[in-house]
Amino acid sequence: MNYQLYPWLKDLESPEAQTALDVARKTYLETGTVTLPRFVTADALQTMVQQARAAEDAAFTTDETHTAYLADPDYNRFDKRSVYNHSMRTQVASIAFDELPKDSPLASLYRDPILLQLASRIVTGHANSLHLSADPLGCCSINVFRPNYHHSFHFDESVFSTTLMLQEASDPSTGLFQCTPPLRPDKKDLALPDVAAAIQAYDQETPIPEPFAEGPSLATKEPPRLRTLDFQAGTLSFFSGSCSLHRVTRVKGTQSRLVAVLTYGTQPGFCNSAAVQKLFWGRSVQPNCETTKLFGME
């Protein structure tokens, strides 16, 4: 961690830390996003990038269609033209934790108790409220967006995600993380009109064959504002992905976009299910642990 830029990280009980944490918590609640630029040192970042590049060619690729809600279409509950049933394509590869060197600075960062407490206080407002994952594949992985890969609009199943940008796309106008303000208080609220308005206004990747069933409510409705996150290499991000609709735009250029995903949960000893492991890494490794939904995907 970059203690020179963030000296208050050395003592999270100090007045300076309390002030910084209060500001971060307030920002997270209001916007759904907190970023800490240059969170890791230049030397640590360089090593992380080198190790990720060494492993990226073998990274397993997910090439799937999904809805904004990451759920199967439901034609019984919703009109077939509802945005709830609208499918979009995503291509992303992922380097599993066990494919990284055991002495990786990324692994050391993930296990650092200071980072765990930082995440706990910003996301939940309480100390000691989060735990590391026991998942040998997904506890700390790296998303690889190769040229032409992208992640379509969606809400996360997880309450929040913690990510560290390692390497941006070589074309700086691509591979952008874009998100709306929080559109809903929780997953029970589908926010269908807002989601339909956002996808109709901003998604140029997936054709909409006919107007969404929510169309009448869109006639006079402004789409939610779409913000591009300032997410440069070395930036740590906390993001409320279950409430804000978001995407990663198509990558262009000569190098992959590399983003580390650090996974935390509210219960100790948790893992992804075998199905989730196979989806993202093409295999399953299930130690003795609690199986739950993961806390963290981009």
mmCIF file of C-alpha atoms in Angstrom, residues 142-298:
data_model
loop_
_atom_site.group_PDB
_atom_site.id
_atom_site.type_symbol
_atom_site.label_atom_id
_atom_site.label_comp_id
_atom_site.label_asym_id
_atom_site.label_seq_id
_atom_site.Cartn_x
_atom_site.Cartn_y
_atom_site.Cartn_z
ATOM 1 C CA ILE A 142 -7.868 -10.922 -12.232
ATOM 2 C CA ASN A 143 -10.382 -10.016 -14.942
ATOM 3 C CA VAL A 144 -8.774 -10.031 -18.386
ATOM 4 C CA PHE A 145 -10.514 -8.003 -21.075
ATOM 5 C CA ARG A 146 -8.645 -8.929 -24.224
ATOM 6 C CA PRO A 147 -9.024 -6.722 -27.309
ATOM 7 C CA ASN A 148 -12.668 -6.841 -28.452
ATOM 8 C CA TYR A 149 -13.922 -8.140 -25.065
ATOM 9 C CA HIS A 150 -16.556 -6.225 -23.114
ATOM 10 C CA HIS A 151 -19.044 -6.655 -20.259
ATOM 11 C CA SER A 152 -22.603 -5.572 -21.023
ATOM 12 C CA PHE A 153 -24.880 -3.668 -18.655
ATOM 13 C CA HIS A 154 -25.798 -5.520 -15.468
ATOM 14 C CA PHE A 155 -26.371 -5.371 -11.744
ATOM 15 C CA ASP A 156 -24.089 -7.530 -9.595
ATOM 16 C CA GLU A 157 -25.503 -10.335 -7.480
ATOM 17 C CA SER A 158 -23.010 -9.280 -4.823
ATOM 18 C CA VAL A 159 -23.708 -6.293 -2.590
ATOM 19 C CA PHE A 160 -20.420 -4.637 -3.519
ATOM 20 C CA SER A 161 -17.160 -5.224 -5.368
ATOM 21 C CA THR A 162 -13.577 -4.273 -4.568
ATOM 22 C CA THR A 163 -11.277 -3.922 -7.562
ATOM 23 C CA LEU A 164 -7.747 -2.737 -8.328
ATOM 24 C CA MET A 165 -6.931 -1.500 -11.825
ATOM 25 C CA LEU A 166 -3.662 -3.059 -12.972
ATOM 26 C CA GLN A 167 -3.513 -2.169 -16.656
ATOM 27 C CA GLU A 168 -5.780 -0.042 -18.832
ATOM 28 C CA ALA A 169 -6.530 -0.741 -22.479
ATOM 29 C CA SER A 170 -3.909 0.710 -24.827
ATOM 30 C CA ASP A 171 -6.681 2.762 -26.451
ATOM 31 C CA PRO A 172 -7.675 5.023 -23.534
ATOM 32 C CA SER A 173 -11.129 5.662 -24.978
ATOM 33 C CA THR A 174 -12.039 1.971 -24.606
ATOM 34 C CA GLY A 175 -12.394 -0.538 -21.785
ATOM 35 C CA LEU A 176 -14.137 2.123 -19.709
ATOM 36 C CA PHE A 177 -16.009 1.310 -16.516
ATOM 37 C CA GLN A 178 -19.314 3.165 -16.735
ATOM 38 C CA CYS A 179 -22.091 3.234 -14.160
ATOM 39 C CA THR A 180 -25.334 4.947 -13.265
ATOM 40 C CA PRO A 181 -26.092 6.410 -9.847
ATOM 41 C CA PRO A 182 -27.765 3.891 -7.526
ATOM 42 C CA LEU A 183 -31.109 3.068 -9.178
ATOM 43 C CA ARG A 184 -32.585 0.997 -6.370
ATOM 44 C CA PRO A 185 -32.203 0.470 -2.619
ATOM 45 C CA ASP A 186 -31.883 -3.317 -2.937
ATOM 46 C CA LYS A 187 -32.375 -6.212 -5.345
ATOM 47 C CA LYS A 188 -36.091 -6.507 -4.613
ATOM 48 C CA ASP A 189 -36.637 -3.275 -6.544
ATOM 49 C CA LEU A 190 -36.132 -4.065 -10.249
ATOM 50 C CA ALA A 191 -36.204 -0.392 -11.320
ATOM 51 C CA LEU A 192 -37.471 -1.517 -14.727
ATOM 52 C CA PRO A 193 -38.202 1.942 -16.226
ATOM 53 C CA ASP A 194 -34.755 3.290 -15.276
ATOM 54 C CA VAL A 195 -32.976 0.177 -16.536
ATOM 55 C CA ALA A 196 -34.914 0.251 -19.801
ATOM 56 C CA ALA A 197 -34.171 3.957 -20.270
ATOM 57 C CA ALA A 198 -30.444 3.459 -19.620
ATOM 58 C CA ILE A 199 -30.029 0.496 -21.953
ATOM 59 C CA GLN A 200 -32.116 2.157 -24.662
ATOM 60 C CA ALA A 201 -30.034 5.349 -24.434
ATOM 61 C CA TYR A 202 -26.506 3.983 -24.017
ATOM 62 C CA ASP A 203 -26.164 0.411 -25.289
ATOM 63 C CA GLN A 204 -24.853 0.297 -28.842
ATOM 64 C CA GLU A 205 -23.607 -3.303 -28.548
ATOM 65 C CA THR A 206 -26.899 -5.227 -28.519
ATOM 66 C CA PRO A 207 -29.708 -4.348 -30.939
ATOM 67 C CA ILE A 208 -33.132 -3.900 -29.371
ATOM 68 C CA PRO A 209 -35.439 -5.735 -31.825
ATOM 69 C CA GLU A 210 -38.561 -3.893 -30.702
ATOM 70 C CA PRO A 211 -39.357 -1.214 -28.126
ATOM 71 C CA PHE A 212 -39.226 -2.319 -24.514
ATOM 72 C CA ALA A 213 -42.560 -3.043 -22.849
ATOM 73 C CA GLU A 214 -41.659 -0.257 -20.447
ATOM 74 C CA GLY A 215 -41.706 2.085 -23.459
ATOM 75 C CA PRO A 216 -44.720 4.221 -22.466
ATOM 76 C CA SER A 217 -42.941 5.253 -19.289
ATOM 77 C CA LEU A 218 -39.846 6.226 -21.323
ATOM 78 C CA ALA A 219 -41.598 8.798 -23.490
ATOM 79 C CA THR A 220 -41.036 11.635 -21.033
ATOM 80 C CA LYS A 221 -38.299 10.024 -18.934
ATOM 81 C CA GLU A 222 -34.690 11.183 -18.979
ATOM 82 C CA PRO A 223 -32.268 8.230 -18.847
ATOM 83 C CA PRO A 224 -30.157 7.923 -15.702
ATOM 84 C CA ARG A 225 -26.854 9.747 -15.947
ATOM 85 C CA LEU A 226 -24.017 7.470 -17.076
ATOM 86 C CA ARG A 227 -20.693 8.235 -15.437
ATOM 87 C CA THR A 228 -17.271 7.042 -16.589
ATOM 88 C CA LEU A 229 -15.170 6.141 -13.579
ATOM 89 C CA ASP A 230 -11.695 7.679 -13.437
ATOM 90 C CA PHE A 231 -10.042 4.290 -13.055
ATOM 91 C CA GLN A 232 -6.333 4.540 -13.791
ATOM 92 C CA ALA A 233 -3.713 1.885 -13.102
ATOM 93 C CA GLY A 234 -3.089 1.572 -9.366
ATOM 94 C CA THR A 235 -6.567 2.801 -8.373
ATOM 95 C CA LEU A 236 -8.531 0.856 -5.759
ATOM 96 C CA SER A 237 -12.316 0.968 -6.119
ATOM 97 C CA PHE A 238 -15.259 0.091 -3.879
ATOM 98 C CA PHE A 239 -18.492 -0.135 -5.848
ATOM 99 C CA SER A 240 -22.120 -0.842 -4.953
ATOM 100 C CA GLY A 241 -22.744 -3.033 -7.965
ATOM 101 C CA SER A 242 -26.072 -4.458 -6.841
ATOM 102 C CA CYS A 243 -27.710 -1.006 -6.908
ATOM 103 C CA SER A 244 -25.979 0.738 -9.833
ATOM 104 C CA LEU A 245 -26.283 -0.489 -13.420
ATOM 105 C CA HIS A 246 -22.811 -0.736 -14.958
ATOM 106 C CA ARG A 247 -20.705 -2.034 -17.828
ATOM 107 C CA VAL A 248 -17.176 -2.233 -19.244
ATOM 108 C CA THR A 249 -17.046 -0.917 -22.809
ATOM 109 C CA ARG A 250 -15.413 -2.876 -25.620
ATOM 110 C CA VAL A 251 -11.612 -2.960 -25.447
ATOM 111 C CA LYS A 252 -9.621 -1.856 -28.481
ATOM 112 C CA GLY A 253 -5.905 -1.603 -29.048
ATOM 113 C CA THR A 254 -3.007 -3.978 -28.532
ATOM 114 C CA GLN A 255 -3.119 -4.874 -24.837
ATOM 115 C CA SER A 256 -5.631 -6.357 -22.421
ATOM 116 C CA ARG A 257 -7.387 -4.471 -19.682
ATOM 117 C CA LEU A 258 -6.400 -6.140 -16.387
ATOM 118 C CA VAL A 259 -8.399 -5.625 -13.185
ATOM 119 C CA ALA A 260 -7.910 -7.491 -9.910
ATOM 120 C CA VAL A 261 -11.099 -8.491 -8.076
ATOM 121 C CA LEU A 262 -10.745 -8.830 -4.301
ATOM 122 C CA THR A 263 -13.559 -10.858 -2.753
ATOM 123 C CA TYR A 264 -15.009 -10.305 0.718
ATOM 124 C CA GLY A 265 -18.101 -11.594 2.487
ATOM 125 C CA THR A 266 -20.066 -11.139 5.679
ATOM 126 C CA GLN A 267 -19.427 -14.726 6.841
ATOM 127 C CA PRO A 268 -16.050 -16.450 7.367
ATOM 128 C CA GLY A 269 -15.021 -19.443 5.287
ATOM 129 C CA PHE A 270 -17.225 -18.724 2.272
ATOM 130 C CA CYS A 271 -16.650 -19.885 -1.307
ATOM 131 C CA ASN A 272 -18.282 -19.600 -4.673
ATOM 132 C CA SER A 273 -20.483 -22.480 -5.733
ATOM 133 C CA ALA A 274 -19.083 -25.121 -8.081
ATOM 134 C CA ALA A 275 -21.312 -23.720 -10.841
ATOM 135 C CA VAL A 276 -19.905 -20.207 -10.446
ATOM 136 C CA GLN A 277 -16.334 -21.517 -10.395
ATOM 137 C CA LYS A 278 -16.904 -23.449 -13.618
ATOM 138 C CA LEU A 279 -18.506 -20.414 -15.253
ATOM 139 C CA PHE A 280 -15.571 -18.084 -14.581
ATOM 140 C CA TRP A 281 -12.567 -20.446 -14.421
ATOM 141 C CA GLY A 282 -13.686 -23.570 -16.278
ATOM 142 C CA ARG A 283 -13.143 -25.844 -13.280
ATOM 143 C CA SER A 284 -14.192 -26.338 -9.696
ATOM 144 C CA VAL A 285 -12.187 -26.691 -6.494
ATOM 145 C CA GLN A 286 -14.378 -27.063 -3.408
ATOM 146 C CA PRO A 287 -12.553 -27.167 -0.064
ATOM 147 C CA ASN A 288 -14.443 -27.462 3.204
ATOM 148 C CA CYS A 289 -16.141 -24.105 3.316
ATOM 149 C CA GLU A 290 -19.476 -22.364 3.273
ATOM 150 C CA THR A 291 -20.926 -21.862 -0.206
ATOM 151 C CA THR A 292 -22.520 -18.504 -0.839
ATOM 152 C CA LYS A 293 -22.834 -15.822 -3.481
ATOM 153 C CA LEU A 294 -19.559 -14.103 -4.121
ATOM 154 C CA PHE A 295 -18.927 -10.549 -2.996
ATOM 155 C CA GLY A 296 -17.159 -9.035 -5.913
ATOM 156 C CA MET A 297 -17.267 -9.045 -9.670
ATOM 157 C CA GLU A 298 -16.725 -6.093 -11.923
#
